[in-house]
PDB file of C-alpha atoms and ligand atoms in Angstrom:
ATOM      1  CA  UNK A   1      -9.295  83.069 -64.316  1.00 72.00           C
ATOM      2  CA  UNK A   2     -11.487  80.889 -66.594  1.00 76.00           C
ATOM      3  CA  UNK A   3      -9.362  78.968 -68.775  1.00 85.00           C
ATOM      4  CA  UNK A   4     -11.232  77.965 -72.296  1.00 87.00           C
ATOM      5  CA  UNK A   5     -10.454  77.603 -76.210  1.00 92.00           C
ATOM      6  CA  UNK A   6     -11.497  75.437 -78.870  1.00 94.00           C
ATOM      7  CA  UNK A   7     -10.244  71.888 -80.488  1.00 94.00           C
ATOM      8  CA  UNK A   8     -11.338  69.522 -82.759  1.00 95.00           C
ATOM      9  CA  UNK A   9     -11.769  66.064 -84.079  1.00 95.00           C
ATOM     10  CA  UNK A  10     -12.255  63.677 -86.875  1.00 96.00           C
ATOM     11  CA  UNK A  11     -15.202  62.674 -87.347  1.00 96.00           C
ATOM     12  CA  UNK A  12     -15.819  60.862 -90.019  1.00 96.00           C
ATOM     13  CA  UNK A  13     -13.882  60.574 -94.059  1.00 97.00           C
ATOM     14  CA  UNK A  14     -16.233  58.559 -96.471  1.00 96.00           C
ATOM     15  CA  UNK A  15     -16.110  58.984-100.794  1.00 96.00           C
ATOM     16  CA  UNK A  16     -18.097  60.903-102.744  1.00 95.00           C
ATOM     17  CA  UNK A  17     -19.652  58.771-105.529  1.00 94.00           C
ATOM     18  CA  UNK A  18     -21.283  60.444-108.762  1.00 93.00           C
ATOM     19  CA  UNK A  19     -19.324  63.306-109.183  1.00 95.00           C
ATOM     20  CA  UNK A  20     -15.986  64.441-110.385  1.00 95.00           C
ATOM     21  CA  UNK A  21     -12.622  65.965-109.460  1.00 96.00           C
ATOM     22  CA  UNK A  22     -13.221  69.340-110.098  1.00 94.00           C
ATOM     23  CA  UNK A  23      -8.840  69.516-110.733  1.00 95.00           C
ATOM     24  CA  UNK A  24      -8.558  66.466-112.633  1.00 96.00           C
ATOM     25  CA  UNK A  25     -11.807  65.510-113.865  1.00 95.00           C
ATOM     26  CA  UNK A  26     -11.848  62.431-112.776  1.00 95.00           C
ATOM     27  CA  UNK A  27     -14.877  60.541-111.475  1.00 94.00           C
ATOM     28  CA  UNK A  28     -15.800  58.960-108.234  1.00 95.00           C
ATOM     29  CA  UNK A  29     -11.984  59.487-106.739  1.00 96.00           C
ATOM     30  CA  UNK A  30     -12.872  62.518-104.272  1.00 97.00           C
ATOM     31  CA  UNK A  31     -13.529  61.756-100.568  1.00 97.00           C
ATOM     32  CA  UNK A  32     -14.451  63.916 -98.005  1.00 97.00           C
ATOM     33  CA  UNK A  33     -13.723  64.345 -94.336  1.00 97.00           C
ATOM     34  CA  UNK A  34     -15.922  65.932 -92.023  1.00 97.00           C
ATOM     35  CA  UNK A  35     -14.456  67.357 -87.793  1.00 97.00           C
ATOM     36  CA  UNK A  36     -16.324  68.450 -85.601  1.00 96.00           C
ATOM     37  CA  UNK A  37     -14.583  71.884 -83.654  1.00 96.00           C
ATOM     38  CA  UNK A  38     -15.937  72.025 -79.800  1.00 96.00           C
ATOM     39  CA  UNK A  39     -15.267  74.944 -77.244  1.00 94.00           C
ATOM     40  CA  UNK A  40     -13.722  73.340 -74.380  1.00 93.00           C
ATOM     41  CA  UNK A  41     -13.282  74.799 -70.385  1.00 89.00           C
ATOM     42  CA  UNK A  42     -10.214  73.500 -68.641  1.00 88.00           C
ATOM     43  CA  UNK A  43     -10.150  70.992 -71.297  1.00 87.00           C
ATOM     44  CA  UNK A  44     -13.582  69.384 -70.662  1.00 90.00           C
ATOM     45  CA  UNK A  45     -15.495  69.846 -74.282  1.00 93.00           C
ATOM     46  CA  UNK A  46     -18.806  71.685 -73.567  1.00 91.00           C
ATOM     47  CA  UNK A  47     -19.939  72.501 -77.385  1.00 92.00           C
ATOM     48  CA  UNK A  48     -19.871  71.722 -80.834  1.00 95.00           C
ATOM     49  CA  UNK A  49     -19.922  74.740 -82.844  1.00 94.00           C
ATOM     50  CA  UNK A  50     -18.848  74.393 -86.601  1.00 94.00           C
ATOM     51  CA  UNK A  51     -18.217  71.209 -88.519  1.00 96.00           C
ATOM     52  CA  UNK A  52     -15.350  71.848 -91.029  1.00 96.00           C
ATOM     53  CA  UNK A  53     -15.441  69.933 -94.246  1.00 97.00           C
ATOM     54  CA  UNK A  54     -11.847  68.793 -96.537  1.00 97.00           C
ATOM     55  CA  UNK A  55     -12.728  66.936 -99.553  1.00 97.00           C
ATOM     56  CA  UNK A  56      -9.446  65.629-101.800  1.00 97.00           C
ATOM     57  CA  UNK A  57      -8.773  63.713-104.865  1.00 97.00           C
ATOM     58  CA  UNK A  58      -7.262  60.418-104.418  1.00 96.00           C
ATOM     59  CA  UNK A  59      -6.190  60.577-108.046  1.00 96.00           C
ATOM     60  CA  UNK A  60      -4.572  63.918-108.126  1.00 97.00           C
ATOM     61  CA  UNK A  61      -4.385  65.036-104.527  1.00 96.00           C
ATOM     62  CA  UNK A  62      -5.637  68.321-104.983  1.00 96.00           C
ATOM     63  CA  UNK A  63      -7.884  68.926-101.986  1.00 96.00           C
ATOM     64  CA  UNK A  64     -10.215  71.913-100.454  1.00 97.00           C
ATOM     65  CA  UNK A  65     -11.868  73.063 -97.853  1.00 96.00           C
ATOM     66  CA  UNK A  66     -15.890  73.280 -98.030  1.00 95.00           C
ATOM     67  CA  UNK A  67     -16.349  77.284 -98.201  1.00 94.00           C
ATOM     68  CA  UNK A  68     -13.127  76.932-101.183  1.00 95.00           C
ATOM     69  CA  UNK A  69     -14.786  74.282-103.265  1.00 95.00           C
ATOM     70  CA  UNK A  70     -14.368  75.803-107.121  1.00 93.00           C
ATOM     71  CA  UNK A  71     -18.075  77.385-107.690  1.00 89.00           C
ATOM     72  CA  UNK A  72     -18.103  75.362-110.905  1.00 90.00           C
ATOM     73  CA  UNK A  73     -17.855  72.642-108.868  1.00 92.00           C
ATOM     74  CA  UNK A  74     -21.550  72.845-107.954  1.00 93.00           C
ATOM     75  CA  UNK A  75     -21.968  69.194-107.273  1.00 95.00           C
ATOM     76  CA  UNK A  76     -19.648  68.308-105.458  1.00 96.00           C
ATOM     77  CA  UNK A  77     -20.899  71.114-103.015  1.00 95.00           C
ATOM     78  CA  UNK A  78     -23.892  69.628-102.863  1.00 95.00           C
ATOM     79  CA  UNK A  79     -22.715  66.360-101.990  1.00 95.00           C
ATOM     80  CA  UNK A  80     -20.641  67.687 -99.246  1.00 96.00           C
ATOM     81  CA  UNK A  81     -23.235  69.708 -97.414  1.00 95.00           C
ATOM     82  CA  UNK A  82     -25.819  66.827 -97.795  1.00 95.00           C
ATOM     83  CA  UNK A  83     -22.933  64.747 -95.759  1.00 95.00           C
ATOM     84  CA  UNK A  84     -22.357  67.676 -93.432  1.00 95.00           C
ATOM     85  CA  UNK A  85     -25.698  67.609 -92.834  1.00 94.00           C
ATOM     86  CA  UNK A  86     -26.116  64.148 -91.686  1.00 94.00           C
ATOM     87  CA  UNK A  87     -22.630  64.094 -89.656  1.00 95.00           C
ATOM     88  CA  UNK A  88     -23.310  64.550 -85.962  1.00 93.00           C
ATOM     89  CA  UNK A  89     -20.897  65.940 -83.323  1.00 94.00           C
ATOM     90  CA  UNK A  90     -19.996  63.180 -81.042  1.00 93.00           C
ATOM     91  CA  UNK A  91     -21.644  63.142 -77.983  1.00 93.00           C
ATOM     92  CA  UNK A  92     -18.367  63.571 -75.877  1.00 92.00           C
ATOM     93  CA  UNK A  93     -18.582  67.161 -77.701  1.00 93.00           C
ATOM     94  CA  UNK A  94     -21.273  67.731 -75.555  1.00 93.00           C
ATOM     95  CA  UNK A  95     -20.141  66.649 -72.190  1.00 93.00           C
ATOM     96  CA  UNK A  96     -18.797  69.532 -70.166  1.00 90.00           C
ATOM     97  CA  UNK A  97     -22.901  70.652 -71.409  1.00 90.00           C
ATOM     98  CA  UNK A  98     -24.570  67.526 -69.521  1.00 91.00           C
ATOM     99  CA  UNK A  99     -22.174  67.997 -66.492  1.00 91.00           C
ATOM    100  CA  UNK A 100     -23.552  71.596 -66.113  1.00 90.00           C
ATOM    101  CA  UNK A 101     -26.965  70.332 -66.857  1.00 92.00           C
ATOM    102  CA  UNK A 102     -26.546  67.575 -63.715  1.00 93.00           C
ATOM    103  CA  UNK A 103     -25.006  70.162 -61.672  1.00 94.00           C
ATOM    104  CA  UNK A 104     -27.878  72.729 -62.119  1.00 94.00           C
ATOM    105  CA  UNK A 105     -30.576  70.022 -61.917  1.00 95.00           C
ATOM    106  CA  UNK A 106     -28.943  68.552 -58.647  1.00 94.00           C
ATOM    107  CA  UNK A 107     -28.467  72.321 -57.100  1.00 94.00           C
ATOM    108  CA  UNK A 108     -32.372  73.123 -58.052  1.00 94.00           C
ATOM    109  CA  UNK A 109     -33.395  69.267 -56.208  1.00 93.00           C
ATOM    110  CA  UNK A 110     -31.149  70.592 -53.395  1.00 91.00           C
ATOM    111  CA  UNK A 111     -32.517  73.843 -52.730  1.00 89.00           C
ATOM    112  CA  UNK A 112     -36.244  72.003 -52.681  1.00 90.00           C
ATOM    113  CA  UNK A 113     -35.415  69.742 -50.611  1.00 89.00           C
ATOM    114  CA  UNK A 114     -33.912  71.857 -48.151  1.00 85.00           C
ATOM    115  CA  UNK A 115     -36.828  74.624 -48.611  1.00 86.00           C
ATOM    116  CA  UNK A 116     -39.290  71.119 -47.750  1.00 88.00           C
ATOM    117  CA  UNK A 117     -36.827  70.222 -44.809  1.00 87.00           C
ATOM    118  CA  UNK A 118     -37.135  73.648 -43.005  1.00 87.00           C
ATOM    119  CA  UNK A 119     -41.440  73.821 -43.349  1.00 88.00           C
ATOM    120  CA  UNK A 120     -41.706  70.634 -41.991  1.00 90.00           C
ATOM    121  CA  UNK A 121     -39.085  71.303 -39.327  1.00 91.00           C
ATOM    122  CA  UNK A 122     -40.645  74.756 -38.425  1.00 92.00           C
ATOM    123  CA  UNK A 123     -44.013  73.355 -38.042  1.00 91.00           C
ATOM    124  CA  UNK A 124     -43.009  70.601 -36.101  1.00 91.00           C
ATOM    125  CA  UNK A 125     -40.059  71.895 -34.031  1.00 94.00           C
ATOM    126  CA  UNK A 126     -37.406  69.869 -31.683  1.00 93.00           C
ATOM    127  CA  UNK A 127     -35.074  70.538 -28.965  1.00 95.00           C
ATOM    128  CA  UNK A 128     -31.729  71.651 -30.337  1.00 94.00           C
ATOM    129  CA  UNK A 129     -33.437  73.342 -33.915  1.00 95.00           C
ATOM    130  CA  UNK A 130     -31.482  76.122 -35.112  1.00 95.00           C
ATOM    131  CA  UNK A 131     -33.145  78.467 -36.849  1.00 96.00           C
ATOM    132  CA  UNK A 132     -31.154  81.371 -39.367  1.00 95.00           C
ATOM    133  CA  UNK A 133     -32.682  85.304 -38.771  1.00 96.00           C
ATOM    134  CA  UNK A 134     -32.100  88.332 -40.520  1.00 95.00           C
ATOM    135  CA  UNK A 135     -31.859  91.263 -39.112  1.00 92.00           C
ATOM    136  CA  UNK A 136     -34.080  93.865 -41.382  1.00 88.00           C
ATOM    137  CA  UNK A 137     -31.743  97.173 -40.170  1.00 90.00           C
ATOM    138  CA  UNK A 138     -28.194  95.956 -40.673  1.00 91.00           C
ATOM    139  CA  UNK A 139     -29.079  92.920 -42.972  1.00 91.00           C
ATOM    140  CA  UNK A 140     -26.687  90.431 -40.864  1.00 95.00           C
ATOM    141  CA  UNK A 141     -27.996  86.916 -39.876  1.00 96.00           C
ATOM    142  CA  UNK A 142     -28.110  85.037 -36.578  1.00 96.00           C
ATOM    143  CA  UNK A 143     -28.862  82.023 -35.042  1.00 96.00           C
ATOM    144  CA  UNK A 144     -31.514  81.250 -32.979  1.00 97.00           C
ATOM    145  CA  UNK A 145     -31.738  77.804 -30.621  1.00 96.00           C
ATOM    146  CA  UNK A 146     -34.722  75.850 -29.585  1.00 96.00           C
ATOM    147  CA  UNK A 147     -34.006  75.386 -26.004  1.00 96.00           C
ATOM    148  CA  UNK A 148     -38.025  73.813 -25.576  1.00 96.00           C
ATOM    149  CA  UNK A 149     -40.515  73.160 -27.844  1.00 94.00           C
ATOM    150  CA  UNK A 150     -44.177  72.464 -27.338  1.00 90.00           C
ATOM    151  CA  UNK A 151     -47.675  72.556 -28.760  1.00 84.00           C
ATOM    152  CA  UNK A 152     -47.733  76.003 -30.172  1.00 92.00           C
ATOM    153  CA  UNK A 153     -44.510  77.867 -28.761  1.00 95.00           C
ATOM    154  CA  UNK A 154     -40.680  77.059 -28.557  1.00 96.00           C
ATOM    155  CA  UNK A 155     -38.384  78.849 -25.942  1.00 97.00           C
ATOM    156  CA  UNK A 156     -35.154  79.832 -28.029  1.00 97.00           C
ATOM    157  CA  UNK A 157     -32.066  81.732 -27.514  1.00 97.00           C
ATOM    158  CA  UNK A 158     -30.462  83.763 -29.620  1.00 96.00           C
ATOM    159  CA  UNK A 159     -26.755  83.966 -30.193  1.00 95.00           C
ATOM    160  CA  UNK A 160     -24.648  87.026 -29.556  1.00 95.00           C
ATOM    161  CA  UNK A 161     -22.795  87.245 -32.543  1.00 95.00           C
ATOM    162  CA  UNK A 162     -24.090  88.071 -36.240  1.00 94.00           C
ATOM    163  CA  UNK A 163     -22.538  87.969 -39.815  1.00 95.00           C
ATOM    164  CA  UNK A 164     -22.910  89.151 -43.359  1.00 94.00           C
ATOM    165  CA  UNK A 165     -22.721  85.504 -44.293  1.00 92.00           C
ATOM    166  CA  UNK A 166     -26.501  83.931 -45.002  1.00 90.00           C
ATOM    167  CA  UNK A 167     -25.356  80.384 -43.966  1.00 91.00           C
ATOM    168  CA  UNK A 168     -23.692  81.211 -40.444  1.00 93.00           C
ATOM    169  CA  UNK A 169     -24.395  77.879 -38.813  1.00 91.00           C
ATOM    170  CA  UNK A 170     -21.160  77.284 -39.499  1.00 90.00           C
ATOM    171  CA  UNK A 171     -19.705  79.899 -38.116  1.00 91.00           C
ATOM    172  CA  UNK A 172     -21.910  80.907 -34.992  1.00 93.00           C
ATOM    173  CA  UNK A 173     -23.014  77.783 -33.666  1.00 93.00           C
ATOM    174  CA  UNK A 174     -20.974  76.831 -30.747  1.00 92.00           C
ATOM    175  CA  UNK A 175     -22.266  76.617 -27.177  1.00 90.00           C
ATOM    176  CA  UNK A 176     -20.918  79.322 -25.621  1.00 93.00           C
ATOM    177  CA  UNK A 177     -22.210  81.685 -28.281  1.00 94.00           C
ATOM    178  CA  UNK A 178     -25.864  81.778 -27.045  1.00 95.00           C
ATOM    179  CA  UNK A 179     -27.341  83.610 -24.530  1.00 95.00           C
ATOM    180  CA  UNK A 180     -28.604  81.934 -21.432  1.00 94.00           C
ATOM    181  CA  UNK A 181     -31.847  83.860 -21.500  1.00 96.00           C
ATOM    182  CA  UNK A 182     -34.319  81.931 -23.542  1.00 97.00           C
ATOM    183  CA  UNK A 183     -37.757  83.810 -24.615  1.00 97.00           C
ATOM    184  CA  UNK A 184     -40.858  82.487 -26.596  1.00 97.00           C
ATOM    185  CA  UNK A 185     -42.469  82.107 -30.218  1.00 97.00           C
ATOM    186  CA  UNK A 186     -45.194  80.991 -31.248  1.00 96.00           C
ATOM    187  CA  UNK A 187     -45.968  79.257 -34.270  1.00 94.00           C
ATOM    188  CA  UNK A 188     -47.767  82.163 -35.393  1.00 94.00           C
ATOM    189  CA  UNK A 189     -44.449  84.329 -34.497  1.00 95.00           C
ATOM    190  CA  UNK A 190     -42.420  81.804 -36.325  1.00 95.00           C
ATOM    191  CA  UNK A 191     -44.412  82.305 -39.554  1.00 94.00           C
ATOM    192  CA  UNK A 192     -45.216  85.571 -39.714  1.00 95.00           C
ATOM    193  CA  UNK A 193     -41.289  85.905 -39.326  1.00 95.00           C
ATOM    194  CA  UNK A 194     -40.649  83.823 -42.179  1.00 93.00           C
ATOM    195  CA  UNK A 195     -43.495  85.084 -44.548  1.00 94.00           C
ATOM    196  CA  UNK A 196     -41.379  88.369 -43.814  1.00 94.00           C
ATOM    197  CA  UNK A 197     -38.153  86.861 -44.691  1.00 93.00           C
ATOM    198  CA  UNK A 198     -36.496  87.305 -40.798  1.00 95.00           C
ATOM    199  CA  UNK A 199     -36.571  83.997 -40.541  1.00 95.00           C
ATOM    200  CA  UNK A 200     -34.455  81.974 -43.557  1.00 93.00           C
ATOM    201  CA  UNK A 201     -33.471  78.360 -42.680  1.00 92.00           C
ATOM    202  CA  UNK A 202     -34.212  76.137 -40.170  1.00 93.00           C
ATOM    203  CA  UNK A 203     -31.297  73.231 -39.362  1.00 92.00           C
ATOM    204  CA  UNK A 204     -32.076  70.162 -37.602  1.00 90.00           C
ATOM    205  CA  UNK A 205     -28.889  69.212 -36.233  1.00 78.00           C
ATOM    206  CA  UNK A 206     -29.080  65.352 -35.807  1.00 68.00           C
ATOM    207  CA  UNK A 207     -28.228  63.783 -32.724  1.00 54.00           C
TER     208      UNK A 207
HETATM  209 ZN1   ZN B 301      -8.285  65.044-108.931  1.00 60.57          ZN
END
């Protein structure tokens, strides 16, 4: 379960010069406080949504909120959304926002790396190479092992056991899980196998 809700905080309180208490009538006594209400996940803020406005009367203590300001009170409505206006959530408001934003921007730098990694390691293969196949008819994945690689062919073998899961290096590469049988690819094999989506990753496992 995804635990979320909303809080708030002060932002800032500053007067409101020029205009009057629309209670007591008195002039330059009202102030005004502007929050800033966030939605927060697990506690970490990720937006600012609303900015909720008090003003009050230092004079007579009568206060309101912005949307209950008397409508006679035209100016001091005024004054409060021109403040509103120019109050920004603090940037803390915003941080569960940037986290996701690093996360997604490291995940996408990942993923082209990796996609980089396997080209170059498919065109150029080594000893020990593992490379991740799909089956097209039951849609499982396997490993196959570069056993020899030269020019324009490897010998690999394949391992015995497959899985629904499309990262099963993991899981299927031990020793005794590949056949002893190698056979040969070519480059051209390897491509045309990867153009067709059979072939999906290629690990180097370093020594
Ligand atoms: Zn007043």
């Amino acid at each position: 379960m995804i635990f979320f809700g909303t809080n708030g905080s002060h932002v800032r309180t500053e007067p409101l010069p020029g205009v009057t208490c629309p209670a007591c009538h008195t002039a330059n006594q009202l102030r005004v406080s502007i929050f800033s209400r966030y939605v927060h996940l697990y506690w970490i803020p990720v937006l600012p949504y609303r900015k909720p406005a008090v003003v009050q009367c230092q004079q007579c203590q009568a206060s309101w909120e912005y949307g209950k300001i008397p409508a006679e009170a035209d100016a001091v409505k005024q004054a409060v959304r021109v403040r509103k206006a120019a109050t920004r959530a603090p940037w803390w408001h915003w941080s569960g926002a940037a986290l996701l934003a690093l996360g997604v921007a490291w995940a996408a730098i990942f993923t082209i790396r990796k996609a980089q990694h396997s080209a170059v390691f498919l065109a150029a293969p080594h000893v020990g190479d593992i490379y991740t196949v799909r089956d097209d008819s039951t849609r499982n994945y396997s490993l196959l092992k570069v056993v020899r690689a030269q020019a324009n062919t490897v010998d690999v073998v394949a391992n015995a056991y497959e899985t629904d899961d499309a990262h099963p290096i993991r899981k299927l590469n031990r020793p005794g899980n590949f056949s002893k049988e190698p056979f040969t690819l070519t480059q051209l094999d390897l491509q045309s196998m990867k153009n067709k989506g059979q072939l999906t990753d290629v690990d180097r496992v370093e020594e």
